[in-house]
XYZ file of C-alpha atoms in Angstrom:
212
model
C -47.850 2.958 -22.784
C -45.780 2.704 -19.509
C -45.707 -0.325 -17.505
C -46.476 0.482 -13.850
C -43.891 -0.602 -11.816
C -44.030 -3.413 -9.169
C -42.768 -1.507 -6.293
C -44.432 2.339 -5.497
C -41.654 3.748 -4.059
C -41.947 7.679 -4.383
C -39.464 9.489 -5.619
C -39.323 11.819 -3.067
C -38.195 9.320 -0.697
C -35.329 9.193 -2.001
C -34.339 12.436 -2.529
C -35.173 13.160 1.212
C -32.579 9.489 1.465
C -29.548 11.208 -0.069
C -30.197 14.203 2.009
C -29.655 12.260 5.263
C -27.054 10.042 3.619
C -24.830 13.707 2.449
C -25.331 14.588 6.579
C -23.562 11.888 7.650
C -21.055 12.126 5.166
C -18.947 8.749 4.960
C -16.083 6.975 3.319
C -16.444 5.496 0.035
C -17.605 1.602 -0.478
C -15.750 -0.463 -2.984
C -16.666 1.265 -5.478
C -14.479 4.159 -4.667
C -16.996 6.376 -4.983
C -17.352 9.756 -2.744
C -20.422 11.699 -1.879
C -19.354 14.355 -3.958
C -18.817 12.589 -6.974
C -22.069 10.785 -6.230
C -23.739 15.282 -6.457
C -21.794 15.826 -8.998
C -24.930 14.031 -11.604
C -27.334 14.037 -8.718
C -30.640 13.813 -10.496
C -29.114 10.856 -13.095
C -27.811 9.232 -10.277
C -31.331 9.496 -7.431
C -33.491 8.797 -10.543
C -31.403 5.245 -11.405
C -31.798 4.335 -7.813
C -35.686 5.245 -7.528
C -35.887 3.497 -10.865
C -34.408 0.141 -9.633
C -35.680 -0.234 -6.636
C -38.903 0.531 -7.845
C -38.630 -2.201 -10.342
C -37.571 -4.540 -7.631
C -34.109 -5.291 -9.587
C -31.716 -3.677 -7.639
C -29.304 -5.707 -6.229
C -26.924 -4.312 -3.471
C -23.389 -4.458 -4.332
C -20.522 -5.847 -1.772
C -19.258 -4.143 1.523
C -16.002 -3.254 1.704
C -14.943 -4.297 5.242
C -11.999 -2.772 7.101
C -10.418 -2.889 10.607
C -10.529 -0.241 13.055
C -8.438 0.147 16.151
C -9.963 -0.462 19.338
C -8.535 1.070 22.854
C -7.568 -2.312 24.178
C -5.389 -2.645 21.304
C -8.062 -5.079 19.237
C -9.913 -4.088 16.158
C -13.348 -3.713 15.031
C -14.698 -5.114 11.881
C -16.395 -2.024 10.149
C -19.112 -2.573 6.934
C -18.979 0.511 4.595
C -21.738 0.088 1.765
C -21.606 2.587 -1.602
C -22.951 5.969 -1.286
C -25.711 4.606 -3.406
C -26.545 1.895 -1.155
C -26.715 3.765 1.934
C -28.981 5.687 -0.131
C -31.279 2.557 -1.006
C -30.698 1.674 3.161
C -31.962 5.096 4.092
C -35.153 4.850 1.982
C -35.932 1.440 3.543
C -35.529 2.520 6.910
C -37.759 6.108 6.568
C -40.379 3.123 5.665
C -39.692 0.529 8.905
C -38.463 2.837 11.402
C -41.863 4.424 12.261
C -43.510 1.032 12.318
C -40.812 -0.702 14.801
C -39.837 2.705 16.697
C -43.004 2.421 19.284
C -42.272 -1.348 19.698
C -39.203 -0.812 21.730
C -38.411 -0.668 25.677
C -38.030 2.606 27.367
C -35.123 1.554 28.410
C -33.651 0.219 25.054
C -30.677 3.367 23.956
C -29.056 1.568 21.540
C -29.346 2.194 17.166
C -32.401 4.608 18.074
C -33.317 7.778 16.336
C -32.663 10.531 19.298
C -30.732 8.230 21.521
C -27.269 7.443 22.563
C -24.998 5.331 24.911
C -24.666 8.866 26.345
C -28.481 8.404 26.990
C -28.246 4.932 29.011
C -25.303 6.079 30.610
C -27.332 8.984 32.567
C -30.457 6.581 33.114
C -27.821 4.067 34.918
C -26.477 6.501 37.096
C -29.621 8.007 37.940
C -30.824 4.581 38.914
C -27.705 3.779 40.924
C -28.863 5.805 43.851
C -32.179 3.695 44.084
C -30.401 -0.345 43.515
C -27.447 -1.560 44.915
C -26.771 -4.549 42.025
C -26.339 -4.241 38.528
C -26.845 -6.741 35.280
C -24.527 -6.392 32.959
C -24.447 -8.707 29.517
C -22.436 -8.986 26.440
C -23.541 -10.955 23.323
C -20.199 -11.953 21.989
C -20.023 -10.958 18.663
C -23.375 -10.049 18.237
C -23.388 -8.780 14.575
C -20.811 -11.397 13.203
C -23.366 -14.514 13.993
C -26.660 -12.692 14.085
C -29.648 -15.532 12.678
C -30.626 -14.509 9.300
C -34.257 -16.330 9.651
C -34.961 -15.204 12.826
C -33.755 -11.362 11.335
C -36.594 -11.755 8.918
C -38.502 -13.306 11.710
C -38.642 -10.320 13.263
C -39.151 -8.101 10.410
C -41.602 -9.908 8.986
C -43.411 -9.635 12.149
C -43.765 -5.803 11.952
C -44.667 -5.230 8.071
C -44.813 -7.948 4.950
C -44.503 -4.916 2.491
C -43.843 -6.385 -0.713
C -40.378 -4.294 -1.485
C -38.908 -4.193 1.905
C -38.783 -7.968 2.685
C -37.122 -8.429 -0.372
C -34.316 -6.216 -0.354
C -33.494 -6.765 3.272
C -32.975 -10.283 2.358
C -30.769 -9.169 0.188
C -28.965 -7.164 2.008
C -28.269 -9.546 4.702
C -26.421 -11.901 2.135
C -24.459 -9.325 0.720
C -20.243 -10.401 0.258
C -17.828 -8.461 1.989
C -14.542 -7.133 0.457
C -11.763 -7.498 2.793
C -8.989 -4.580 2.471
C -6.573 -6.789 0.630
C -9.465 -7.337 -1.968
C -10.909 -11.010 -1.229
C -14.420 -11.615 -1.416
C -15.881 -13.111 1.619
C -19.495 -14.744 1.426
C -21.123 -14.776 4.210
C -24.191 -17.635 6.083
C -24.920 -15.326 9.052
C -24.490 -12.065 10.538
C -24.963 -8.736 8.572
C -22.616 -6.827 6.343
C -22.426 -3.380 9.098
C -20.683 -5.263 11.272
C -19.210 -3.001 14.614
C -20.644 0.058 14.474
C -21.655 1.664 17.566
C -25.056 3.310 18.861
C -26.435 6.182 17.135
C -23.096 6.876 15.001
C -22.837 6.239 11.304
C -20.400 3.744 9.797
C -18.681 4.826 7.362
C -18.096 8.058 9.123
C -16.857 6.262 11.902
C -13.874 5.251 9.487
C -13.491 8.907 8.294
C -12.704 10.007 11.623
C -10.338 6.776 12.168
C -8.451 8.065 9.318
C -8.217 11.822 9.925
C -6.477 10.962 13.361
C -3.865 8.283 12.008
């Protein structure tokens, strides 16, 4: 007899999670793994995923962090998670994304399916021939010192499903690998540190590299 499993994930879900994971492409995680070579045993691969996360014992494996350039001659920090991880991301956010979407402000442009900085950009300009002042904040390192309670605060306030708490809690603590190869642990902040609006990661760091 089978045992039912905890979690009812549908497989589906993550096929339709690779999918969007293969569009966005990306640089490998510490693993070293590519998307290709991810393909390349496809169904082995999607069906150990579905299996573990529908038996609640996956466990997400370290970021590997690098440092991009920056115009002003800084650097950003950059998370890149495995292929596989992003896939086991992807899954978790077809699930929350439809519950959280319709909680945001209009005028909110930033990490939003359809949106852009391109997006507030026009909206500001628009607006600039009806205000003469402007408001303008930065949150200093935003990602780097981000609360993890009041992170699951906030999820928790939108859904108490019983296999997406979990693994974003375990996401949130997940080490980073710096370039040289140390393993950081981490009290605060997440692991996809500096990436901007709408754009993802670890193809981010793809195009970094193609142009150095």
């Amino acid at each position: 007899m089978n045992r039912a499993k905890p979690f009812d994930i549908p497989k589906r879900e993550v096929r339709e999670a690779f999918k969007r994971v293969k569009a966005n492409q990306g640089a490998a995680g510490v693993d070293g793994r590519s998307i290709q070579e991810f393909e390349a045993q496809l169904a082995g691969n999607l069906y150990k995923r579905w299996n573990r996360l529908s038996w609640g014992s996956y466990l997400p494996p370290p970021v590997r962090r690098v440092d991009i350039p920056k115009a002003d001659g800084g650097t950003r920090p950059l998370g890149i998670p495995t292929v596989a991880d992003r896939i086991a991301q992807e899954v978790v956010r077809r699930y929350l994304e439809p519950l959280v979407e319709p909680k945001f402000h209009a005028d909110s442009y930033g990490y939003r399916p359809g949106r852009s900085a391109i997006d507030g950009i026009r909206t500001a300009r628009q607006r600039c021939w009806r205000y003469d002042w402007i408001l303008d904040l930065d949150i200093k390192a935003f990602f780097d010192s981000m609360d993890w309670e009041l992170l699951l605060r906030a999820v928790r306030k939108h859904t108490q499903c019983r296999w997406v708490l979990p693994y974003i809690e375990r996401w949130r603590e997940a080490p980073a690998v710096l370039e040289e190869g140390t393993l950081v642990q981490r009290g605060k902040g997440t692991p996809w540190i500096g990436a901007p609006s709408g754009e993802d990661k670890s193809g981010l760091l793809q195009r970094q590299q193609s142009q150095t």
